[in-house]
Tab-separated table of C-alpha atoms in Angstrom:
chain	number	residue	atom	x	y	z
A	191	MET	CA	-23.401	7.920	-23.919
A	192	THR	CA	-21.039	5.346	-25.390
A	193	TYR	CA	-17.294	5.864	-25.110
A	194	LEU	CA	-14.475	4.650	-27.290
A	195	VAL	CA	-11.271	5.167	-25.328
A	196	PHE	CA	-7.848	5.111	-26.967
A	197	LEU	CA	-4.823	4.469	-24.767
A	198	LEU	CA	-1.799	5.606	-26.766
A	199	GLU	CA	1.931	5.850	-26.272
A	200	GLU	CA	2.337	9.228	-27.952
A	201	PRO	CA	0.479	12.395	-29.008
A	202	SER	CA	1.095	11.772	-32.711
A	203	ALA	CA	-1.114	8.649	-32.572
A	204	ALA	CA	-3.973	10.739	-31.169
A	205	GLU	CA	-3.524	13.315	-33.934
A	206	MET	CA	-3.626	10.589	-36.610
A	207	LEU	CA	-6.774	9.068	-35.071
A	208	LYS	CA	-8.482	12.473	-34.929
A	209	GLY	CA	-8.062	12.560	-38.698
A	210	ILE	CA	-9.645	9.192	-39.420
A	211	LEU	CA	-12.209	8.577	-36.668
A	212	PRO	CA	-14.809	11.121	-37.840
A	213	ARG	CA	-15.049	9.044	-41.025
A	214	LEU	CA	-15.394	5.758	-39.133
A	215	LEU	CA	-17.540	6.402	-36.075
A	216	PRO	CA	-21.215	7.211	-35.660
A	217	ALA	CA	-21.775	10.660	-34.148
A	218	GLU	CA	-23.277	9.252	-30.940
A	219	ILE	CA	-19.963	7.709	-29.855
A	220	ALA	CA	-17.752	9.888	-27.675
A	221	VAL	CA	-14.015	9.475	-28.187
A	222	LYS	CA	-11.492	9.895	-25.411
A	223	TYR	CA	-7.718	9.856	-25.791
A	224	ILE	CA	-5.420	8.897	-22.957
A	225	VAL	CA	-1.918	9.717	-24.152
A	226	PHE	CA	1.065	8.456	-22.201
A	227	GLU	CA	4.653	9.649	-22.202
A	228	GLY	CA	6.012	6.812	-24.314
A	229	LYS	CA	5.627	3.059	-24.428
A	230	GLN	CA	7.137	2.434	-20.992
A	231	ASP	CA	4.722	4.871	-19.385
A	232	LEU	CA	1.826	3.225	-21.257
A	233	GLU	CA	2.797	-0.217	-20.016
A	234	LYS	CA	3.421	1.014	-16.484
A	235	GLN	CA	0.084	2.826	-16.132
A	236	LEU	CA	-2.214	0.789	-18.386
A	237	GLU	CA	-3.678	-1.436	-15.698
A	238	ARG	CA	-4.321	1.412	-13.276
A	239	ARG	CA	-5.933	3.616	-15.930
A	240	LEU	CA	-8.218	0.838	-17.168
A	241	LYS	CA	-9.244	-0.107	-13.616
A	242	GLY	CA	-9.921	3.537	-12.846
A	243	TRP	CA	-12.134	4.126	-15.873
A	244	ASN	CA	-15.668	4.227	-14.498
A	245	GLN	CA	-17.828	5.318	-17.432
A	246	PRO	CA	-20.284	2.551	-18.390
A	247	ASN	CA	-20.677	1.585	-22.056
A	248	SER	CA	-16.997	2.001	-22.823
A	249	ALA	CA	-14.654	0.099	-25.102
A	250	PHE	CA	-10.889	0.485	-25.234
A	251	LEU	CA	-8.190	0.332	-27.864
A	252	VAL	CA	-4.595	0.124	-26.666
A	253	MET	CA	-2.004	0.996	-29.300
A	254	ARG	CA	1.753	1.251	-29.231
A	255	ASP	CA	4.605	0.933	-31.699
A	256	LYS	CA	6.427	-2.353	-32.076
A	257	ASP	CA	9.741	-0.557	-32.586
A	258	SER	CA	12.472	-3.201	-32.257
A	259	GLY	CA	10.480	-5.442	-29.915
A	260	ASP	CA	8.749	-8.742	-30.561
A	261	CYS	CA	5.182	-8.041	-31.657
A	262	VAL	CA	3.668	-11.172	-30.086
A	263	MET	CA	5.452	-10.649	-26.776
A	264	ILE	CA	4.418	-6.992	-26.622
A	265	LYS	CA	0.800	-7.802	-27.404
A	266	ASN	CA	0.718	-10.659	-24.877
A	267	ARG	CA	2.234	-8.448	-22.178
A	268	LEU	CA	-0.362	-5.736	-22.825
A	269	MET	CA	-3.200	-8.286	-22.873
A	270	GLU	CA	-2.066	-9.666	-19.508
A	271	LYS	CA	-2.400	-6.180	-18.079
A	272	VAL	CA	-5.829	-5.793	-19.686
A	273	MET	CA	-6.966	-9.167	-18.327
A	274	ALA	CA	-5.895	-8.107	-14.838
A	275	THR	CA	-8.494	-5.339	-15.072
A	276	GLY	CA	-11.315	-7.653	-16.157
A	277	LYS	CA	-11.944	-5.480	-19.229
A	278	GLN	CA	-10.652	-7.926	-21.836
A	279	ASP	CA	-14.121	-8.299	-23.386
A	280	SER	CA	-14.214	-4.609	-24.217
A	281	THR	CA	-10.572	-4.033	-25.145
A	282	VAL	CA	-8.526	-4.469	-28.306
A	283	VAL	CA	-4.720	-4.216	-28.413
A	284	ARG	CA	-3.028	-3.137	-31.630
A	285	ILE	CA	0.679	-2.853	-32.390
A	286	ALA	CA	1.943	-0.513	-35.132
A	287	CYS	CA	4.604	-2.370	-37.118
A	288	THR	CA	7.107	-0.997	-36.648
A	289	GLU	CA	6.189	2.641	-36.097
A	290	LEU	CA	3.159	4.843	-36.645
A	291	GLU	CA	4.922	6.309	-39.669
A	292	SER	CA	4.534	2.943	-41.438
A	293	PHE	CA	0.847	3.851	-41.749
A	294	TYR	CA	1.784	7.018	-43.624
A	295	LEU	CA	4.332	5.303	-45.861
A	296	GLY	CA	1.577	2.874	-46.812
A	297	ASP	CA	-0.473	5.739	-48.255
A	298	LEU	CA	1.884	8.245	-49.875
A	299	LYS	CA	-1.050	10.035	-51.509
A	300	ALA	CA	-2.172	10.988	-47.998
A	301	VAL	CA	1.348	12.275	-47.257
A	302	GLU	CA	1.354	14.177	-50.553
A	303	ASP	CA	-2.008	15.796	-49.809
A	304	GLY	CA	-1.404	16.359	-46.099
A	305	LEU	CA	1.999	17.961	-46.463
A	306	ASN	CA	1.237	19.532	-49.847
A	307	MET	CA	4.177	17.804	-51.531
A	308	PRO	CA	3.296	16.942	-55.130
A	309	ASN	CA	4.476	13.685	-56.729
A	310	LEU	CA	5.068	11.659	-53.568
A	311	ALA	CA	2.303	9.198	-54.445
A	312	LYS	CA	4.268	8.166	-57.544
A	313	LYS	CA	6.783	6.507	-55.214
A	314	GLN	CA	4.209	4.131	-53.723
A	315	ASN	CA	5.399	1.314	-55.987
A	316	VAL	CA	8.993	1.564	-54.816
A	317	LYS	CA	9.733	-1.736	-53.073
A	318	LYS	CA	10.145	-0.355	-49.546
A	319	PHE	CA	6.852	1.550	-49.731
A	320	ARG	CA	4.891	-1.465	-50.995
A	321	THR	CA	5.365	-3.158	-47.599
A	322	PRO	CA	6.225	-0.364	-45.155
A	323	ASP	CA	5.610	-2.565	-42.106
A	324	LEU	CA	8.910	-4.281	-42.902
A	325	LEU	CA	10.900	-1.051	-42.496
A	326	SER	CA	12.725	-0.815	-39.196
A	327	ASN	CA	13.095	2.953	-39.519
A	328	ALA	CA	9.775	4.213	-40.899
A	329	SER	CA	9.995	7.600	-39.184
A	330	GLU	CA	13.474	8.161	-40.593
A	331	GLU	CA	12.300	7.116	-44.081
A	332	LEU	CA	9.357	9.499	-43.893
A	333	PHE	CA	11.569	12.291	-42.634
A	334	LYS	CA	13.944	11.807	-45.592
A	335	LEU	CA	11.149	11.341	-48.115
A	336	THR	CA	9.575	14.652	-47.121
A	337	ASP	CA	12.854	16.572	-47.035
A	338	ARG	CA	12.527	16.919	-43.230
A	339	ARG	CA	9.089	18.467	-43.546
A	340	TYR	CA	7.377	15.707	-41.611
A	341	GLN	CA	7.272	16.283	-37.865
A	342	LYS	CA	5.624	13.684	-35.629
A	343	VAL	CA	2.699	15.596	-34.113
A	344	SER	CA	2.014	18.257	-36.747
A	345	GLY	CA	2.650	15.783	-39.579
A	346	SER	CA	0.217	13.276	-38.061
A	347	ARG	CA	-2.376	16.041	-37.729
A	348	GLU	CA	-1.930	17.001	-41.390
A	349	ILE	CA	-1.731	13.495	-42.873
A	350	GLY	CA	-4.419	11.759	-40.764
A	351	PRO	CA	-7.469	13.283	-42.497
A	352	HIS	CA	-6.152	12.090	-45.856
A	353	LEU	CA	-5.436	8.443	-44.948
A	354	LYS	CA	-7.631	6.089	-46.913
A	355	ILE	CA	-9.823	3.930	-44.702
A	356	ASP	CA	-10.948	1.499	-47.379
A	357	GLY	CA	-8.295	-1.154	-46.718
A	358	SER	CA	-6.061	-0.022	-49.580
A	359	ASN	CA	-3.243	1.248	-47.333
A	360	ASN	CA	-0.052	-0.745	-47.980
A	361	SER	CA	0.544	-0.959	-44.226
A	362	HIS	CA	-1.031	-4.185	-43.045
A	363	SER	CA	-0.869	-3.000	-39.427
A	364	PHE	CA	-2.892	0.121	-40.333
A	365	ASN	CA	-5.575	-2.058	-41.881
A	366	VAL	CA	-5.519	-4.264	-38.760
A	367	LEU	CA	-5.998	-1.114	-36.671
A	368	LEU	CA	-9.076	-0.235	-38.734
A	369	ALA	CA	-10.400	-3.777	-38.225
A	370	GLY	CA	-9.811	-3.384	-34.481
A	371	ILE	CA	-11.830	-0.174	-34.400
A	372	ASP	CA	-14.593	-1.932	-36.319
A	373	LYS	CA	-14.486	-4.802	-33.817
A	374	LEU	CA	-14.834	-2.333	-30.938
A	375	LEU	CA	-17.836	-0.753	-32.609
A	376	GLY	CA	-19.404	-4.205	-32.700
A	377	MET	CA	-18.717	-4.626	-28.976
A	378	ILE	CA	-20.440	-1.413	-27.981
A	379	ALA	CA	-23.289	-1.448	-30.517
């Protein structure tokens, strides 16, 4: 058995991944989600959880939001923790810029379909939705855009299956996440 293990800061990230991974992964790969209680908990426990993972043939993807932090510093700090475990050759770190909701704002058709809100996709060409990774308040924007219908966990569960995985999402960090998953598949193939 081959394992792809996702270490995530929040449950909504797991729900989003559950919507896209069946379209990306071969059936013989088992997926495990280790969800922490926020980014501080993720950073505090990452090293211990990676060291404690004892299933052979495993690869890991660590993902957290950038929020207001410095992307390079966050990634370097997480990689230092990964390197301390000796699992750097089977681990990829990805940072959502700036929040997971940027992924959804990059594909408003997925939001439209997932939340059953007609005509949202027409707004994709509005300046702020062309480059959603630049928004500092993506969750707030999504909340307003959906008339408060979007909720983190249930919204991620509903939108995830509709996210395009062909690289056309306007969120660069979402497309980098997809590339990271592809890289992990290459590591464990």
